[in-house]
């Protein structure tokens, strides 16, 4: 009687466990079905088209990239045409003004030179008119009183005109800190993105800083106070990292390279920031790729729990003198082992998906074609890195040496040698006539 009641009690416990496992299995199947349905593609209503602030993020050269490149080239061509027209007009104005200045200067110089020639000719005529005639016959009067002073040597002076100065040259600056050779800090340049990046927006993304971007300058660059440099066409590379909260990719400049025709190639490190729409950082599209991995990790964990519960259901409780104990009947050994293996496999699979999900991190996608503004943090010289300091000093000293004559009344107009020789010849002839 007692055995029959005990078996009935054990049977009731097993039935309850079976219902519990069946309910858990139904719940797991429902969850898996819902996740699969959620992951399947849906035909959603067409959303309103938002303004394109992130450019093109495709890895292939699609039609959109072509349109962006063509638009940028057309804008650059229009700007070049305007600058060429302005430059042509300016050159024409400068040419006419320069020709007028040269003509007036030649007239002034010709007038001054003619005046000087007239003065020299008048002086020569006066000296010839005042010279004594050689008609004296008295030896005493001719030779004097016979003293030694009368036979003293006569010193003849032959004045010479060497050079004539009419104006001074403007001194040239020998400093290398000028817009032609130096780019100061806070210089801004409009640029276009040639190579985008998937900026790492993980917790340690800023320390990794492994995104690489490439920019091309669209203009010469605006210096403080409105001056301009000559950076058009140069390229600069940058490292980038993402910020998931602001959905922006922050780029830090790395290398600048310029190759102008007829000049040495420039390749040096620079530092600076990249601005987009008035804010630092480039607006991008955030992307999270760990959703499916986390879903399968949860499903694997749930299956592991169900398998463990089914494994425990195969055991039977027995009550003895020492209390209750769980034993596995010989007929339940195979299901017990199968459920145990399934639980272990599901747990291992869940741990694998969790570790795989840790390798995924959010990224900020930034495509090519966006127009940004590059601002330099530190100033730098537009000269090659290999140019020595001695050559700089030599060039500066040479420039100073060339400018020295202009500091003390430099002579920039020389009378022709033929005119000087003629003046000297007339002066010498006049002096010899006076001796006779």
XYZ file of C-alpha atoms in Angstrom:
436
model
C 0.000 0.000 0.000
C 2.783 2.372 0.925
C 4.680 1.525 -2.279
C 1.616 2.264 -4.377
C 1.144 5.665 -2.762
C 4.838 6.463 -3.149
C 4.772 5.572 -6.833
C 1.660 7.702 -7.283
C 3.377 10.646 -5.636
C 6.468 10.229 -7.832
C 4.262 9.993 -10.920
C 2.523 13.242 -9.974
C 5.872 15.006 -9.575
C 7.022 13.781 -12.984
C 3.770 14.876 -14.629
C 4.091 18.368 -13.152
C 7.689 18.608 -14.348
C 6.648 17.455 -17.797
C 3.978 20.160 -18.010
C 6.483 22.743 -16.806
C 9.054 21.725 -19.421
C 6.379 21.713 -22.105
C 5.342 25.244 -21.167
C 8.961 26.461 -21.186
C 9.533 24.840 -24.558
C 6.434 26.541 -25.971
C 7.614 29.900 -24.622
C 11.099 29.432 -26.143
C 9.617 28.449 -29.500
C 7.348 31.512 -29.410
C 10.307 33.795 -28.633
C 12.391 32.289 -31.439
C 9.483 32.657 -33.882
C 8.971 36.290 -32.892
C 12.683 37.070 -33.305
C 12.811 35.393 -36.698
C 9.721 37.270 -37.866
C 11.210 40.512 -36.566
C 14.478 39.862 -38.394
C 12.741 39.134 -41.724
C 12.499 42.056 -44.202
C 9.313 44.076 -44.136
C 7.629 46.282 -46.655
C 7.565 49.526 -44.719
C 5.968 52.787 -45.755
C 8.239 55.136 -47.621
C 9.638 57.662 -45.103
C 10.151 61.317 -45.839
C 13.467 62.016 -47.469
C 15.798 63.696 -44.990
C 18.507 66.119 -46.071
C 21.717 64.376 -47.035
C 24.243 65.361 -44.379
C 26.498 62.350 -44.505
C 27.350 62.048 -48.184
C 27.881 58.697 -49.834
C 28.719 55.689 -47.684
C 28.799 52.999 -50.374
C 32.118 51.290 -51.017
C 31.670 51.387 -54.807
C 31.832 54.355 -57.144
C 28.075 54.662 -57.634
C 26.032 57.205 -59.515
C 25.631 59.322 -56.388
C 29.397 59.585 -55.980
C 29.670 60.576 -59.627
C 27.081 63.318 -59.174
C 28.865 64.659 -56.080
C 32.223 64.665 -57.846
C 30.770 66.367 -60.931
C 29.059 68.996 -58.773
C 32.297 69.754 -56.907
C 34.229 69.950 -60.171
C 31.675 72.330 -61.669
C 31.801 74.546 -58.583
C 35.579 74.552 -58.694
C 35.546 75.334 -62.441
C 33.190 78.290 -61.937
C 35.398 79.618 -59.132
C 38.499 79.227 -61.315
C 36.839 81.097 -64.179
C 35.892 83.971 -61.894
C 39.394 84.151 -60.450
C 40.913 84.004 -63.947
C 38.694 86.857 -65.141
C 39.573 88.968 -62.097
C 43.258 88.166 -62.537
C 43.168 89.110 -66.229
C 41.458 92.403 -65.429
C 43.947 93.146 -62.661
C 46.910 92.358 -64.914
C 45.559 94.629 -67.637
C 45.120 97.467 -65.145
C 48.595 96.946 -63.712
C 50.119 96.790 -67.188
C 48.580 100.089 -68.282
C 49.528 101.768 -65.002
C 53.068 100.396 -65.260
C 53.464 101.603 -68.834
C 52.244 105.074 -67.898
C 54.606 105.188 -64.929
C 57.545 104.089 -67.083
C 56.720 106.673 -69.741
C 56.498 109.495 -67.213
C 59.673 108.318 -65.516
C 61.547 108.212 -68.827
C 60.401 111.755 -69.608
C 61.592 112.982 -66.225
C 64.956 111.236 -66.553
C 65.438 112.494 -70.100
C 64.684 116.061 -69.017
C 67.058 115.902 -66.047
C 69.787 114.376 -68.174
C 69.422 117.079 -70.835
C 69.567 119.762 -68.144
C 72.793 118.298 -66.785
C 74.316 118.148 -70.266
C 73.381 121.789 -70.837
C 74.960 122.782 -67.527
C 78.179 120.932 -68.395
C 78.285 122.540 -71.849
C 77.744 126.020 -70.376
C 80.529 125.476 -67.825
C 82.920 124.384 -70.570
C 82.074 127.462 -72.664
C 82.607 129.818 -69.714
C 85.994 128.295 -68.903
C 87.090 128.566 -72.530
C 86.014 132.210 -72.662
C 87.881 133.139 -69.465
C 91.150 131.366 -70.419
C 94.223 133.789 -70.987
C 95.636 134.210 -74.500
C 99.230 133.024 -75.136
C 100.587 136.432 -76.366
C 103.091 137.322 -73.604
C 106.730 137.717 -74.855
C 108.491 139.093 -71.730
C 110.541 136.328 -70.161
C 110.494 137.964 -66.745
C 106.781 138.220 -66.818
C 106.513 134.729 -68.287
C 108.973 133.003 -65.952
C 108.540 135.251 -62.936
C 111.312 136.615 -60.711
C 113.408 133.493 -60.933
C 112.297 132.087 -57.639
C 111.607 128.406 -57.110
C 107.931 129.065 -56.549
C 107.563 130.143 -60.131
C 108.710 126.748 -61.365
C 106.602 124.742 -59.004
C 104.587 121.902 -60.350
C 101.010 122.561 -61.373
C 98.352 120.115 -60.171
C 95.670 119.402 -62.722
C 92.280 118.170 -61.551
C 90.192 116.119 -63.913
C 86.737 115.963 -62.421
C 84.705 112.933 -63.396
C 81.005 112.220 -63.171
C 80.459 108.615 -62.192
C 76.788 107.968 -61.442
C 73.590 109.904 -61.029
C 70.841 108.919 -58.596
C 67.224 109.940 -59.139
C 65.173 107.667 -56.842
C 65.565 104.941 -54.253
C 64.505 101.360 -54.545
C 62.006 100.085 -52.024
C 63.762 97.822 -49.493
C 62.823 94.170 -49.773
C 61.864 92.168 -46.725
C 64.279 89.357 -45.866
C 61.982 87.706 -43.314
C 60.750 84.166 -44.039
C 57.541 84.655 -42.016
C 55.429 85.725 -44.971
C 52.378 84.153 -46.678
C 54.558 82.789 -49.459
C 56.643 80.610 -47.128
C 54.696 80.241 -43.875
C 51.179 79.115 -42.940
C 50.256 80.457 -39.477
C 47.976 78.788 -36.981
C 44.175 79.107 -37.360
C 44.456 79.164 -41.157
C 41.269 77.750 -42.716
C 41.023 75.889 -46.029
C 37.921 74.538 -47.761
C 38.413 70.876 -48.716
C 36.526 67.877 -50.098
C 36.629 64.343 -48.708
C 38.311 61.964 -51.150
C 38.416 58.952 -48.821
C 35.783 58.378 -46.144
C 35.984 56.073 -43.132
C 34.001 53.968 -40.680
C 35.055 55.771 -37.504
C 35.288 53.574 -34.416
C 32.747 54.792 -31.831
C 33.477 52.234 -29.105
C 34.536 53.116 -25.571
C 38.234 52.908 -26.486
C 37.784 54.244 -30.011
C 39.556 57.534 -29.293
C 42.659 55.761 -28.007
C 42.737 53.454 -31.047
C 42.195 56.279 -33.565
C 42.535 53.846 -36.458
C 40.230 55.441 -39.051
C 42.045 56.945 -42.054
C 40.637 59.787 -44.184
C 41.943 61.790 -47.152
C 41.115 65.420 -48.028
C 41.858 67.634 -51.045
C 42.080 71.418 -50.716
C 39.745 73.366 -53.005
C 41.240 76.827 -52.406
C 44.504 78.539 -51.516
C 43.621 78.965 -47.853
C 42.563 82.029 -45.870
C 45.082 83.397 -43.377
C 44.249 85.829 -40.563
C 43.467 89.394 -41.728
C 42.264 88.169 -45.109
C 45.591 87.180 -46.669
C 45.852 84.046 -48.805
C 48.328 81.200 -49.087
C 48.855 78.783 -52.025
C 47.534 75.414 -50.792
C 45.119 74.736 -53.658
C 45.366 71.129 -54.859
C 47.369 69.909 -51.857
C 46.223 66.818 -49.998
C 46.181 65.993 -46.298
C 45.570 62.700 -44.508
C 43.932 62.362 -41.099
C 43.123 59.847 -38.389
C 39.495 59.596 -37.279
C 37.432 58.252 -34.395
C 33.691 58.393 -33.767
C 31.419 59.687 -31.033
C 28.126 57.802 -30.802
C 26.405 60.507 -28.735
C 26.906 63.310 -31.286
C 26.956 60.958 -34.306
C 30.085 62.668 -35.620
C 33.509 61.512 -36.733
C 36.399 63.586 -35.383
C 39.470 63.789 -37.639
C 42.964 64.876 -36.588
C 45.352 65.920 -39.363
C 48.475 63.840 -39.944
C 50.413 64.460 -43.192
C 50.346 67.297 -45.748
C 51.732 66.878 -49.269
C 52.075 69.489 -52.041
C 53.673 69.180 -55.486
C 53.734 72.510 -57.333
C 55.241 72.717 -60.805
C 58.834 73.941 -60.761
C 59.112 73.825 -56.949
C 60.369 71.181 -54.495
C 57.837 68.682 -53.168
C 56.488 69.391 -49.675
C 55.712 66.421 -47.407
C 55.459 67.146 -43.685
C 53.408 66.490 -40.567
C 50.719 68.983 -39.569
C 48.107 69.227 -36.836
C 44.570 70.559 -36.965
C 40.829 69.879 -36.965
C 38.053 69.321 -39.486
C 34.777 71.300 -39.284
C 31.449 70.440 -40.928
C 28.460 72.809 -41.036
C 30.012 75.095 -38.442
C 30.854 72.374 -35.897
C 33.972 70.353 -35.278
C 33.567 66.787 -36.486
C 31.936 65.364 -39.611
C 28.269 64.362 -39.409
C 27.846 60.652 -40.179
C 25.449 57.728 -39.969
C 25.717 55.592 -36.803
C 25.653 51.840 -37.319
C 25.295 49.035 -34.735
C 26.067 45.544 -36.045
C 25.806 43.426 -32.890
C 22.001 43.055 -32.796
C 21.780 39.616 -34.395
C 24.751 38.314 -32.467
C 23.200 39.346 -29.165
C 19.883 37.772 -30.231
C 21.492 34.411 -30.921
C 23.425 34.657 -27.655
C 20.114 35.050 -25.784
C 18.510 32.162 -27.655
C 21.492 29.927 -26.911
C 21.289 30.806 -23.214
C 17.564 30.021 -23.140
C 18.116 26.650 -24.828
C 20.845 25.862 -22.316
C 18.426 26.503 -19.435
C 15.666 24.377 -21.012
C 18.082 21.494 -21.599
C 19.293 21.645 -17.991
C 15.690 21.603 -16.728
C 14.886 18.592 -18.933
C 17.986 16.844 -17.640
C 16.937 17.344 -14.021
C 13.446 16.039 -14.864
C 14.898 12.637 -15.673
C 15.969 12.092 -12.074
C 13.718 10.494 -9.414
C 13.592 11.398 -5.743
C 13.722 8.595 -3.204
C 13.044 8.916 0.503
C 15.032 6.745 2.870
C 16.296 6.673 6.394
C 18.825 9.377 5.592
C 16.350 11.664 3.815
C 15.484 12.324 0.169
C 17.964 11.651 -2.615
C 17.848 12.035 -6.433
C 18.650 9.049 -8.568
C 18.438 8.393 -12.299
C 16.581 5.228 -13.215
C 18.258 2.961 -15.700
C 15.528 3.651 -18.248
C 16.221 7.449 -18.096
C 19.999 7.327 -18.451
C 19.993 7.960 -22.210
C 17.641 10.991 -22.085
C 19.559 12.338 -19.064
C 22.840 12.195 -20.996
C 21.291 13.704 -24.136
C 19.789 16.642 -22.262
C 23.069 17.198 -20.426
C 25.028 17.316 -23.683
C 22.490 19.686 -25.224
C 22.706 21.985 -22.183
C 26.502 22.036 -22.353
C 26.510 22.714 -26.107
C 23.944 25.516 -25.788
C 25.925 27.114 -22.940
C 29.154 26.979 -24.978
C 27.372 28.470 -27.997
C 25.952 31.250 -25.822
C 29.437 32.141 -24.515
C 30.776 32.158 -28.089
C 28.096 34.589 -29.252
C 28.739 36.832 -26.246
C 32.472 36.978 -27.033
C 31.686 37.618 -30.701
C 29.331 40.454 -29.727
C 32.133 42.057 -27.717
C 34.189 42.278 -30.920
C 31.454 44.280 -32.639
C 31.336 48.000 -31.867
C 29.332 50.947 -33.187
C 30.796 52.941 -36.071
C 30.088 56.331 -37.664
C 29.957 56.023 -41.437
C 31.363 59.032 -43.324
C 31.367 58.920 -47.118
C 33.273 60.751 -49.842
C 32.093 63.944 -51.499
C 31.364 66.112 -48.455
C 32.800 69.647 -48.401
C 34.443 70.472 -45.067
C 36.694 73.156 -43.596
C 40.198 72.268 -42.404
C 41.751 74.470 -39.695
C 45.447 74.163 -38.814
C 46.331 74.070 -35.136
C 50.036 74.966 -35.423
C 51.855 77.046 -38.006
C 54.376 75.503 -40.400
C 56.745 76.444 -43.232
C 55.899 75.622 -46.836
C 59.402 74.290 -47.432
C 60.750 70.726 -47.675
C 61.792 69.017 -44.466
C 65.309 68.356 -45.804
C 66.173 72.013 -46.383
C 68.860 72.930 -43.880
C 68.908 75.913 -41.590
C 72.215 77.033 -43.086
C 70.658 77.452 -46.521
C 67.911 79.583 -44.973
C 70.457 81.797 -43.256
C 72.509 82.067 -46.438
C 69.467 83.141 -48.429
C 68.553 85.704 -45.783
C 72.097 87.107 -45.687
C 72.187 87.286 -49.485
C 68.895 89.153 -49.519
C 70.208 91.590 -46.918
C 73.411 92.099 -48.911
C 71.393 92.842 -52.036
C 69.290 95.369 -50.138
C 72.226 97.211 -48.504
C 72.815 99.740 -51.329
C 69.203 100.837 -51.145
C 69.505 101.732 -47.457
C 72.100 104.507 -47.973
C 70.775 106.197 -51.084
C 71.168 103.422 -53.613
C 72.016 104.342 -57.165
C 69.644 102.792 -59.615
C 70.315 104.951 -62.696
C 73.719 105.005 -64.407
C 74.809 107.510 -67.044
C 75.998 105.678 -70.182
C 79.759 105.231 -70.529
C 79.816 107.073 -73.870
C 78.429 110.237 -72.269
C 80.858 110.034 -69.332
C 83.843 109.554 -71.658
C 82.753 112.548 -73.741
C 82.437 114.743 -70.638
C 85.871 113.622 -69.388
C 87.401 114.280 -72.816
C 86.023 117.835 -72.869
C 87.265 118.492 -69.323
C 90.760 117.171 -70.150
C 90.971 119.296 -73.306
C 89.963 122.377 -71.355
C 92.610 121.697 -68.688
C 95.354 121.262 -71.300
C 94.297 124.521 -72.990
C 94.617 126.345 -69.674
C 98.193 125.089 -69.246
C 99.169 126.345 -72.656
